[in-house]
Short mmCIF file of C-alpha atoms in Angstrom, two decimals:
data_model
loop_
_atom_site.label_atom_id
_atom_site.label_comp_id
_atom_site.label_asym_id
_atom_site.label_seq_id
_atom_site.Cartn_x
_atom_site.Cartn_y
_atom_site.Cartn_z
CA UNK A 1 -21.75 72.72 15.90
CA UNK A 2 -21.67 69.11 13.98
CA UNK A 3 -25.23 68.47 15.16
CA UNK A 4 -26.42 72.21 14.07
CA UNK A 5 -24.80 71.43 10.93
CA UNK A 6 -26.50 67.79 10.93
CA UNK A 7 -30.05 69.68 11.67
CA UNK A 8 -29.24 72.35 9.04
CA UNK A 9 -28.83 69.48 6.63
CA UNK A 10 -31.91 67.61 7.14
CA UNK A 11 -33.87 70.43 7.02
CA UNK A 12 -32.20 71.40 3.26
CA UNK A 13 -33.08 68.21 2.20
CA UNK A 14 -36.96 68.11 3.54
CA UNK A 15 -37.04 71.43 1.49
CA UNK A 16 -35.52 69.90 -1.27
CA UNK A 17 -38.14 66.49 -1.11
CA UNK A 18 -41.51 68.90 -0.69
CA UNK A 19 -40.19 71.27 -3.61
CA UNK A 20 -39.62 68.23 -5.85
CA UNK A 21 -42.60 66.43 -4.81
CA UNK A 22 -44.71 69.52 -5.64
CA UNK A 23 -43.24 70.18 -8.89
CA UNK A 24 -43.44 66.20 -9.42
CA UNK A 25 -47.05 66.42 -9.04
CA UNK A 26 -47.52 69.98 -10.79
CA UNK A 27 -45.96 68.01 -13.87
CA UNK A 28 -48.02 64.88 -13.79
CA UNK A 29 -51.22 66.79 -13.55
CA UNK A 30 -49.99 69.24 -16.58
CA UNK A 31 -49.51 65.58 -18.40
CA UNK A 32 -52.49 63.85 -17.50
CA UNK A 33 -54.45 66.79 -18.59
CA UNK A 34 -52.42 66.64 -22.08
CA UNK A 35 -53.07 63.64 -22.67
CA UNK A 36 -56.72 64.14 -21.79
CA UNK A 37 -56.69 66.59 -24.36
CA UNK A 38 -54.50 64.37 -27.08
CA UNK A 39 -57.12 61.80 -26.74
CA UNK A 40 -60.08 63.70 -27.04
CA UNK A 41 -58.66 65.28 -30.13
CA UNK A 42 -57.32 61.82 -31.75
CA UNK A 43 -60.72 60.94 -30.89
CA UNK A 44 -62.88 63.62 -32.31
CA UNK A 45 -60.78 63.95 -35.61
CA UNK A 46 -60.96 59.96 -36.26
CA UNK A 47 -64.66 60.44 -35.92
CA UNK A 48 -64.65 63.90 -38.29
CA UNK A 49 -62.73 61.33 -40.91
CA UNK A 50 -65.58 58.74 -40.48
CA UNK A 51 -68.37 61.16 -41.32
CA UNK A 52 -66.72 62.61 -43.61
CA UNK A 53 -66.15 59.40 -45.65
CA UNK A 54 -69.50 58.00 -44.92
CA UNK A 55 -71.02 60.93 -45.97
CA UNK A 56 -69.19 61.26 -49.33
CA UNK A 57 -71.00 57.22 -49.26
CA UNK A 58 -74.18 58.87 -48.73
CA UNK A 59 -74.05 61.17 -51.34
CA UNK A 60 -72.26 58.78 -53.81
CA UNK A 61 -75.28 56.74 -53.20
CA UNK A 62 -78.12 59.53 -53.46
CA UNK A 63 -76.15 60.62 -57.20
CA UNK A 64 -76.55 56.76 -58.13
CA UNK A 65 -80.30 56.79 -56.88
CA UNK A 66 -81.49 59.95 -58.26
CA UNK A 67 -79.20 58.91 -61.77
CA UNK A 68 -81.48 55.71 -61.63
CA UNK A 69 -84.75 55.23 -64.01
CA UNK A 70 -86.53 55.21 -61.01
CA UNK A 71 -85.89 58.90 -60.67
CA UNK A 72 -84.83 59.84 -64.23
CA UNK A 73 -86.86 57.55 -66.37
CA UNK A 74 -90.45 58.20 -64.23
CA UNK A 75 -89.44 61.76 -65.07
CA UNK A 76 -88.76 61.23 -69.02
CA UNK A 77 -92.50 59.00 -68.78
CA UNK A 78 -94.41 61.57 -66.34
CA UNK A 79 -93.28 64.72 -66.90
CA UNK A 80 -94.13 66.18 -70.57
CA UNK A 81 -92.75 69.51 -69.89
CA UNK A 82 -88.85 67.73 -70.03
CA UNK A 83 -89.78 65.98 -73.28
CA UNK A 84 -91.16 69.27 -74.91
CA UNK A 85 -87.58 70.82 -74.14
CA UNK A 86 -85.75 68.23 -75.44
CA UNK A 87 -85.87 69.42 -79.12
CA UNK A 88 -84.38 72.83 -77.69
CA UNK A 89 -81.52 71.69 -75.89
CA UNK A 90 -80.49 68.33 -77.56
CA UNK A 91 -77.16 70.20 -79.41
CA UNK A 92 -76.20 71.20 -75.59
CA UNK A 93 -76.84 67.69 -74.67
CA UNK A 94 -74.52 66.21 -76.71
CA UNK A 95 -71.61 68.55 -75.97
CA UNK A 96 -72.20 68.51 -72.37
CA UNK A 97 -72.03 64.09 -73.14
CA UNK A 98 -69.17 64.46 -74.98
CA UNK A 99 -67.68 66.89 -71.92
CA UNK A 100 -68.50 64.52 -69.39
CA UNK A 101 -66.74 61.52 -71.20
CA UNK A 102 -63.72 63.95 -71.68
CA UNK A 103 -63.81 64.53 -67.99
CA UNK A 104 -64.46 60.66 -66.93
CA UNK A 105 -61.30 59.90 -69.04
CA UNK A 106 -59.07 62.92 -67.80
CA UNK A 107 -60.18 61.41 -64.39
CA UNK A 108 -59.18 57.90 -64.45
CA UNK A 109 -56.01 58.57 -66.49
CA UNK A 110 -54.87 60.43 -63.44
CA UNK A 111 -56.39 58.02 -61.19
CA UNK A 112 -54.34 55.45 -62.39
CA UNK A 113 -51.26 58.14 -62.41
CA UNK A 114 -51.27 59.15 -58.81
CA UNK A 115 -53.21 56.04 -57.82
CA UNK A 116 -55.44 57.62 -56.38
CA UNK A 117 -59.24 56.00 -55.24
CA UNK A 118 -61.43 59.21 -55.04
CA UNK A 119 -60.69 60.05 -58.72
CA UNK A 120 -61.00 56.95 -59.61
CA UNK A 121 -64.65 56.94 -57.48
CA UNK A 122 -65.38 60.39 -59.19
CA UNK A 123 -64.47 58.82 -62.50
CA UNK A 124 -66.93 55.64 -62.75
CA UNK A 125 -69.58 58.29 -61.77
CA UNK A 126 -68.72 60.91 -64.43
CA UNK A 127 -69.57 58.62 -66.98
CA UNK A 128 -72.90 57.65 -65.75
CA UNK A 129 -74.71 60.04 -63.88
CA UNK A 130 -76.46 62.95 -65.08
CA UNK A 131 -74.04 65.76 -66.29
CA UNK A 132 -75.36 68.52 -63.41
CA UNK A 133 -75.25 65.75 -60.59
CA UNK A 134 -71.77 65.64 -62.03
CA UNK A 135 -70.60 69.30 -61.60
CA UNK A 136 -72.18 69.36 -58.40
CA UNK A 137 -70.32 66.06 -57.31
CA UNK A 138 -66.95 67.12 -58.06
CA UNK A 139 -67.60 70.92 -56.74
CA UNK A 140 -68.42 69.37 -53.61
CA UNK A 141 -65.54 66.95 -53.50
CA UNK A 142 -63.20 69.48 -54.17
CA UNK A 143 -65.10 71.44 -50.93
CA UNK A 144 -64.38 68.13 -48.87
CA UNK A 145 -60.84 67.75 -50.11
CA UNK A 146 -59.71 71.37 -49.07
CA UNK A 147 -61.26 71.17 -45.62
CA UNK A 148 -60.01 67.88 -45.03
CA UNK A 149 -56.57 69.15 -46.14
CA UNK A 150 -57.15 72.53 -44.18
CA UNK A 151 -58.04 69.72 -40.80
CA UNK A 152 -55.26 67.82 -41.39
CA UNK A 153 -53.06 70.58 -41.20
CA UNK A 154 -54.08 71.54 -38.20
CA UNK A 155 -54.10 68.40 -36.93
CA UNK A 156 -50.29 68.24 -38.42
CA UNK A 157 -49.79 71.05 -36.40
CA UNK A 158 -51.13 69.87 -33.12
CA UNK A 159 -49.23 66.66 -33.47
CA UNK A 160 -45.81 68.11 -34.12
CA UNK A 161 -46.38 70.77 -31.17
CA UNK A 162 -47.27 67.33 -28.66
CA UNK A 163 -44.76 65.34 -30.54
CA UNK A 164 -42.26 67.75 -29.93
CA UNK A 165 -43.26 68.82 -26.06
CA UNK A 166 -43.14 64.74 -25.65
CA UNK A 167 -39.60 64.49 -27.46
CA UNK A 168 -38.50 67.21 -25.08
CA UNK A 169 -39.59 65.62 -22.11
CA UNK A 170 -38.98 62.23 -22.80
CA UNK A 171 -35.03 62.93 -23.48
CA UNK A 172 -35.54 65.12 -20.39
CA UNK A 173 -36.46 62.11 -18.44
CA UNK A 174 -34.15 59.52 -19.55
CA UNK A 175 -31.20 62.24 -18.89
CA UNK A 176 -32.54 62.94 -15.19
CA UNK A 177 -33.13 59.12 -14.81
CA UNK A 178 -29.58 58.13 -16.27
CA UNK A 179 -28.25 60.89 -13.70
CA UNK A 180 -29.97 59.57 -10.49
CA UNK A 181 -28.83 56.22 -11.12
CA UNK A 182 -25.34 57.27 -11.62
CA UNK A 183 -25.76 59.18 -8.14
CA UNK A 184 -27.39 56.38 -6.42
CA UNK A 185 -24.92 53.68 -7.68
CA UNK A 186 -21.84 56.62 -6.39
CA UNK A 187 -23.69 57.05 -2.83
CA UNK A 188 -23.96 53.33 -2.58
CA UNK A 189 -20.63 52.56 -3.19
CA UNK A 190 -19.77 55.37 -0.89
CA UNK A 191 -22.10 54.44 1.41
CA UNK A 192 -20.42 50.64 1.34
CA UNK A 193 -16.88 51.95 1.97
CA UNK A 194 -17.68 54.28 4.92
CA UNK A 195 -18.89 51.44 6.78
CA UNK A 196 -15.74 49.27 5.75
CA UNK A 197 -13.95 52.02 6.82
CA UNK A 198 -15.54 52.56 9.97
CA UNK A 199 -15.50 49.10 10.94
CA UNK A 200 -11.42 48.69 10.26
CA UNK A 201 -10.93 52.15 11.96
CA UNK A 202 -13.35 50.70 15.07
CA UNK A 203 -11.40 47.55 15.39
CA UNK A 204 -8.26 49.56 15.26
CA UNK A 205 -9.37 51.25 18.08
CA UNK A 206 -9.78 48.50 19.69
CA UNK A 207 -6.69 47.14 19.06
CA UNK A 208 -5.37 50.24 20.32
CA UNK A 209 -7.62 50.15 23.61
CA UNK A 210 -6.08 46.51 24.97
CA UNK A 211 -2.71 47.35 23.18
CA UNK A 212 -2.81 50.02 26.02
CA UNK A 213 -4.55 48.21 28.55
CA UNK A 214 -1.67 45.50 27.87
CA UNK A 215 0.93 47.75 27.67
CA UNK A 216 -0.55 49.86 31.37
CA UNK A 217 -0.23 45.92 32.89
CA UNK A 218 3.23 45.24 31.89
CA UNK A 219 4.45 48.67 33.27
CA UNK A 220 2.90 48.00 36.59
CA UNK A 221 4.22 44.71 37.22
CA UNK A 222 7.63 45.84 35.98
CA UNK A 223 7.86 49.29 37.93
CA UNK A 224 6.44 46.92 41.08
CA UNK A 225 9.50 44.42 40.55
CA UNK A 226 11.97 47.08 39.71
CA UNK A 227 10.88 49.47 42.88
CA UNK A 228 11.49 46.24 45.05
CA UNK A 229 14.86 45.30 43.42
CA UNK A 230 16.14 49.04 44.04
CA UNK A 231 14.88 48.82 47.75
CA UNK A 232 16.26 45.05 48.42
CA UNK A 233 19.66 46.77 46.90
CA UNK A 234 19.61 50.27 49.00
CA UNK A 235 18.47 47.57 52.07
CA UNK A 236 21.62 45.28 50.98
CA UNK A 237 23.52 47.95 50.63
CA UNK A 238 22.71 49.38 54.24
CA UNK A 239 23.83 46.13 55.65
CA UNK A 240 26.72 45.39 54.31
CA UNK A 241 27.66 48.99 55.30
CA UNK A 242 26.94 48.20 58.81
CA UNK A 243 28.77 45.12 58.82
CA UNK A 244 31.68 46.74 57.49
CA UNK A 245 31.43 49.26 59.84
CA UNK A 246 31.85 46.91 62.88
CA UNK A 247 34.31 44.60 61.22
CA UNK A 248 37.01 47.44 60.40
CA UNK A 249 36.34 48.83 63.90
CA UNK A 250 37.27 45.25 65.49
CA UNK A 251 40.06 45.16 63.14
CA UNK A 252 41.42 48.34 64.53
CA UNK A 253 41.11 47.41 67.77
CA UNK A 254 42.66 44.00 67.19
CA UNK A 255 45.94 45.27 65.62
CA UNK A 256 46.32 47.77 68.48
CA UNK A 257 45.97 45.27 71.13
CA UNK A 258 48.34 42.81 69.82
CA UNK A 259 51.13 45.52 68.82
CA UNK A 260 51.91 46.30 72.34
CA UNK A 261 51.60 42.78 73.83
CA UNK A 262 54.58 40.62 74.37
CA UNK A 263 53.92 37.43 72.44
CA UNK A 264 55.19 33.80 73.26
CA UNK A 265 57.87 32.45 70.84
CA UNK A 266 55.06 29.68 70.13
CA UNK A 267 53.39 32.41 67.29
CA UNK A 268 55.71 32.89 63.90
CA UNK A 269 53.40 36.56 64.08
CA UNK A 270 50.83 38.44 66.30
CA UNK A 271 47.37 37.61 65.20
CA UNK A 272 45.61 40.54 63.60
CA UNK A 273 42.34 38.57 61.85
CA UNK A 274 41.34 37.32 58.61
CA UNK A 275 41.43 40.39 56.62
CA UNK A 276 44.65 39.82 55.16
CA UNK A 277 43.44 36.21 53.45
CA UNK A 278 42.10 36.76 49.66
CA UNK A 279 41.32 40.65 50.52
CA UNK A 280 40.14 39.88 53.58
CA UNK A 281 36.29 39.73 55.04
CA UNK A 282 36.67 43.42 54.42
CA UNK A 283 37.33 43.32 50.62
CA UNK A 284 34.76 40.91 49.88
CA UNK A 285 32.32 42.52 51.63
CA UNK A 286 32.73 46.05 50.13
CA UNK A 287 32.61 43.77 46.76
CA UNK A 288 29.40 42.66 47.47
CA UNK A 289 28.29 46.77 48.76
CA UNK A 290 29.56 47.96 44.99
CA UNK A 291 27.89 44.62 43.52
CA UNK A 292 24.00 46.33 45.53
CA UNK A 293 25.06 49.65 44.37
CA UNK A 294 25.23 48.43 40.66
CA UNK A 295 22.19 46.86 40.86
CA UNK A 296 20.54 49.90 42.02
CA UNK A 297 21.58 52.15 39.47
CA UNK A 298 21.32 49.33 36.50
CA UNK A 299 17.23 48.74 37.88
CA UNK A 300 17.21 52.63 38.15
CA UNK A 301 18.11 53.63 34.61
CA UNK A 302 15.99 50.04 33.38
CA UNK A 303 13.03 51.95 34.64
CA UNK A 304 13.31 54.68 33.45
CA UNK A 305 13.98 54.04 30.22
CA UNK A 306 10.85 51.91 30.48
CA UNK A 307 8.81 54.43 31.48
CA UNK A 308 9.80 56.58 28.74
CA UNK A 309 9.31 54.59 26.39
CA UNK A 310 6.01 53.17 28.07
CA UNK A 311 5.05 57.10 27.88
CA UNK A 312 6.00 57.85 24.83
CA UNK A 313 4.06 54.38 23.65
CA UNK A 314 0.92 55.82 25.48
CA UNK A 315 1.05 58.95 23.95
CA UNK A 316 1.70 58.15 20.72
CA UNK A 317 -1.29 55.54 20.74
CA UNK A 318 -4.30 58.22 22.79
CA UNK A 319 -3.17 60.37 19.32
CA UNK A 320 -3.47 57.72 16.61
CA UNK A 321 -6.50 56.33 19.23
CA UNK A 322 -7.65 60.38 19.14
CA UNK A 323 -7.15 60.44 15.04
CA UNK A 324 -9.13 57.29 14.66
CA UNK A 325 -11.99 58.13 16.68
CA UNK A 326 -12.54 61.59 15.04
CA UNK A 327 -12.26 60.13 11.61
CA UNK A 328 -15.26 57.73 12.68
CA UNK A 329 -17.22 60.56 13.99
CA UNK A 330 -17.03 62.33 10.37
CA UNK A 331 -17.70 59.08 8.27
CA UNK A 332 -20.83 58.46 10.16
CA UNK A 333 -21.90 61.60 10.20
CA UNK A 334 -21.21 61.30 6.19
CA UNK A 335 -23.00 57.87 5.97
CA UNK A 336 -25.72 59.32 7.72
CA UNK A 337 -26.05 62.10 5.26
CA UNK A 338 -25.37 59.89 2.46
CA UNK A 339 -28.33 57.46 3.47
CA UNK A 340 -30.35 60.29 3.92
CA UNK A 341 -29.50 61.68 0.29
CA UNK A 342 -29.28 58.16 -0.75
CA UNK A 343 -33.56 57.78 0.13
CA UNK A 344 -34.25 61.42 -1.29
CA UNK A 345 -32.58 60.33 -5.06
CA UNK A 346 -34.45 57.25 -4.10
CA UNK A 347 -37.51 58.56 -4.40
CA UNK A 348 -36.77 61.19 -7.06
CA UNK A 349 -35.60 58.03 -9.45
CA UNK A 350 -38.85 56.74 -8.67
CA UNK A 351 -41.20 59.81 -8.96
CA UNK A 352 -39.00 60.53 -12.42
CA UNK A 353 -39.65 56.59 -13.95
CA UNK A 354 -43.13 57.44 -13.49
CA UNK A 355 -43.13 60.41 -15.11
CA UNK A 356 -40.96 58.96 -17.90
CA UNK A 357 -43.16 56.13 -18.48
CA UNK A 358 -46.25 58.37 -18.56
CA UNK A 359 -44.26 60.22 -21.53
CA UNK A 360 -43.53 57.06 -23.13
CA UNK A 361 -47.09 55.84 -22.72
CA UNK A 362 -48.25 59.27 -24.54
CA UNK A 363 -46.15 58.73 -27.03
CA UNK A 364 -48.02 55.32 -27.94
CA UNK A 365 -50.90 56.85 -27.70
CA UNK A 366 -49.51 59.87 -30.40
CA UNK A 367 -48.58 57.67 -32.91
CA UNK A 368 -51.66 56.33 -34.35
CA UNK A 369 -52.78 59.78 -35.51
CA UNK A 370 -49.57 61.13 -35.36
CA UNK A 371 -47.00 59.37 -36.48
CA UNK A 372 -46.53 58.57 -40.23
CA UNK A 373 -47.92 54.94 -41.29
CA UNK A 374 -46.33 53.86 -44.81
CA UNK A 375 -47.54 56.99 -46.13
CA UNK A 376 -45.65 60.67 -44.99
CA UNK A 377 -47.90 64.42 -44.40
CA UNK A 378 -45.88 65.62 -47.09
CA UNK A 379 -46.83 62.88 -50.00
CA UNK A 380 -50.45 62.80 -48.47
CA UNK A 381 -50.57 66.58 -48.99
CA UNK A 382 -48.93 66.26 -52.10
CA UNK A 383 -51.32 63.89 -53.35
CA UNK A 384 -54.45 65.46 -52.29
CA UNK A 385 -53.38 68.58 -54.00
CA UNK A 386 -52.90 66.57 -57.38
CA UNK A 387 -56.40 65.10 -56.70
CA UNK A 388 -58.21 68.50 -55.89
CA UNK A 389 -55.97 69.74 -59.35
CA UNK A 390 -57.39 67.27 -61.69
CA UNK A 391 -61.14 67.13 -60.21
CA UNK A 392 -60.50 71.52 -60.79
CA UNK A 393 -59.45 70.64 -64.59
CA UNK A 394 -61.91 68.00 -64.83
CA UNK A 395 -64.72 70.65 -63.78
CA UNK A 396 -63.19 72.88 -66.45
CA UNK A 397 -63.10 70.10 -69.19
CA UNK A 398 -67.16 69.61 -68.04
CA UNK A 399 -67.43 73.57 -68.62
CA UNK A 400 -66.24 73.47 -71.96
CA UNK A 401 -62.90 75.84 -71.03
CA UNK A 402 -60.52 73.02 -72.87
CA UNK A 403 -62.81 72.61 -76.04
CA UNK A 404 -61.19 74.61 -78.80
#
């Protein structure tokens, strides 16, 4: 059953690997293709920005070209047709000039208010290019400024979408990392008292092992010893028996032999033996019979109260021995599970770092484009909404709608 159980595990925790792996490398792919897709767009829209300002250059430079007398003075010279309609349209001439100035001022005095470089661009050129090249200037600024601010929003949106899917899985990470370190530092501490354990419950078995071994000796030699004390007593005892036997038969004999024989007036008494001096051979012999039959039942009762408690030792140690030995069957069958779970958080730790540091690495790569420099979206929106405001009432001020 334990090794059905064991085989049971192992094959939960293979699962458990190939269905992490899998989703480990389902969510690596999603990420590198993310941040495929992050750097393409950070790429694209930093090029967008560059054409777009070089091109506002370009045209800039064409209004300052054509505005030259190159272009406008070879006309004046060459082209009679202009200086026959001068005389026609010099009153609209000079309100359109003084429109134009109007508009150059209203332009840097808000320039200078928001601090702002296009206007102030858009200013210097109001006041010396030609009035139309003006207009058409300023119309098409105001074109550039709204898409820009229309790009940038989306781009606003994009980033706080991937900002916020990176947030996500960044605190994701660190949480899952924080928790497999936790459970790796538990299982190796656990890991490090099962085997202290199983080593102190191994040497206790051991200790048990020649404690019994030690204890099986001394019962031997003592039930050996005590078995020949009990026979050298019952043989003792045997005997004496027989030599009491014969001596209280002669004894018997003796005093009925010498009470009917006439004795010589040399004797005081008949003779009848020794049995009479100190107790007699008979007394000290039955003396020495009760002195055996002690011994017997003192070496008797001396073994088996030593085998009691010899079996009670012996039983009492296979139990503990019995406890001990199961006990280190389940902590290594723990340990082993524990090392086993032990490599699988292992490699989940390390699969998850990755993963982590890939977040944190697109996060780097996010902020650049992303991630407000100095200036917030909210005061860059703010401010190009000011700018596309006053270049709107600056194109009003060159269409004569503020002129009372």
């Amino acid at each position: 059953e334990t090794k059905a159980k064991k085989l049971q595990a192992k094959a939960d925790a293979e699962g458990d690997l190939m269905d992490t792996t899998t989703t480990r490398d389902a969510d690596q792919k999603y990420l590198d293709d993310l941040t495929a897709t992050c750097e393409q767009k950070a790429s694209d829209f930093e090029s967008r920005q560059q054409l777009r300002t070089e091109e506002l250059e370009a045209i800039a430079k064409a209004i300052e070209i054509i505005s030259s007398s190159a272009v406008s003075g070879n006309a004046d010279k060459y082209l009679p047709t202009l200086i026959q309609k001068k005389s026609f349209v010099s009153l609209r001439t000079d309100a359109q000039s003084q429109s134009q100035t109007h508009a150059a001022a209203y332009l840097k005095t808000m320039a200078k208010q928001l601090q702002s470089r296009v206007l102030a661009a858009v200013a210097d050129r109001a006041a010396a290019d030609p009035f139309r090249k003006v207009k058409k200037m300023i119309k098409d600024l105001i074109t550039r400024l709204m898409e820009e601010a229309n790009e940038e929003a989306e781009h606003k949106g994009w980033c706080d979408t991937e900002l916020s899917t990176n947030e996500q899985t960044r605190k994701e990470k660190t949480e899952a990392v924080e928790t497999l370190h936790a459970e790796i530092d538990q299982l190796e501490a656990s890991i490090a008292k099962l085997t202290e354990d199983i080593s102190d419950l191994t040497k206790a078995v051991a200790e048990l092992d020649a404690a019994m071994a030690k204890a099986t000796t001394i019962r031997q030699d003592e039930k050996k010893t005590n078995e020949q004390t009990i026979a050298d007593a019952q043989e003792a005892q045997t005997a004496v028996a027989q030599a009491l036997t014969v001596l209280k038969e002669f004894y018997a004999k003796a005093g009925e032999a010498t009470a009917f024989v006439q004795q010589p007036e040399i004797f005081d008494s008949p003779y009848k033996g020794m049995q009479s001096e100190n107790g007699g051979v008979v007394g000290m012999l039955e003396v020495i019979e009760s002195d055996f039959a002690r011994l017997e039942a003192d070496t008797k009762a001396a073994e088996a109260s030593a085998q009691k408690e010899y079996d009670t030792f012996m039983t009492d140690s296979k139990v503990d021995k019995s406890a001990k030995s199961a006990d280190i069957e389940h902590k290594t069958a723990k340990k082993q599970d524990e090392t086993q779970a032990l490599t699988v958080k292992t490699e989940d730790l390390e699969g998850t770092q990755k993963e982590l540091d890939a977040a944190l690495a697109y996060f780097d790569k996010l902020k650049p484009s992303c991630v407000d420099a100095g200036v917030s979206f909210e005061d860059r929106v703010a401010r190009r909404e000011e700018e596309i405001k006053s270049l709107q009432e600056a194109l009003r001020i060159l269409n004569g709608e503020d002129i009372a």
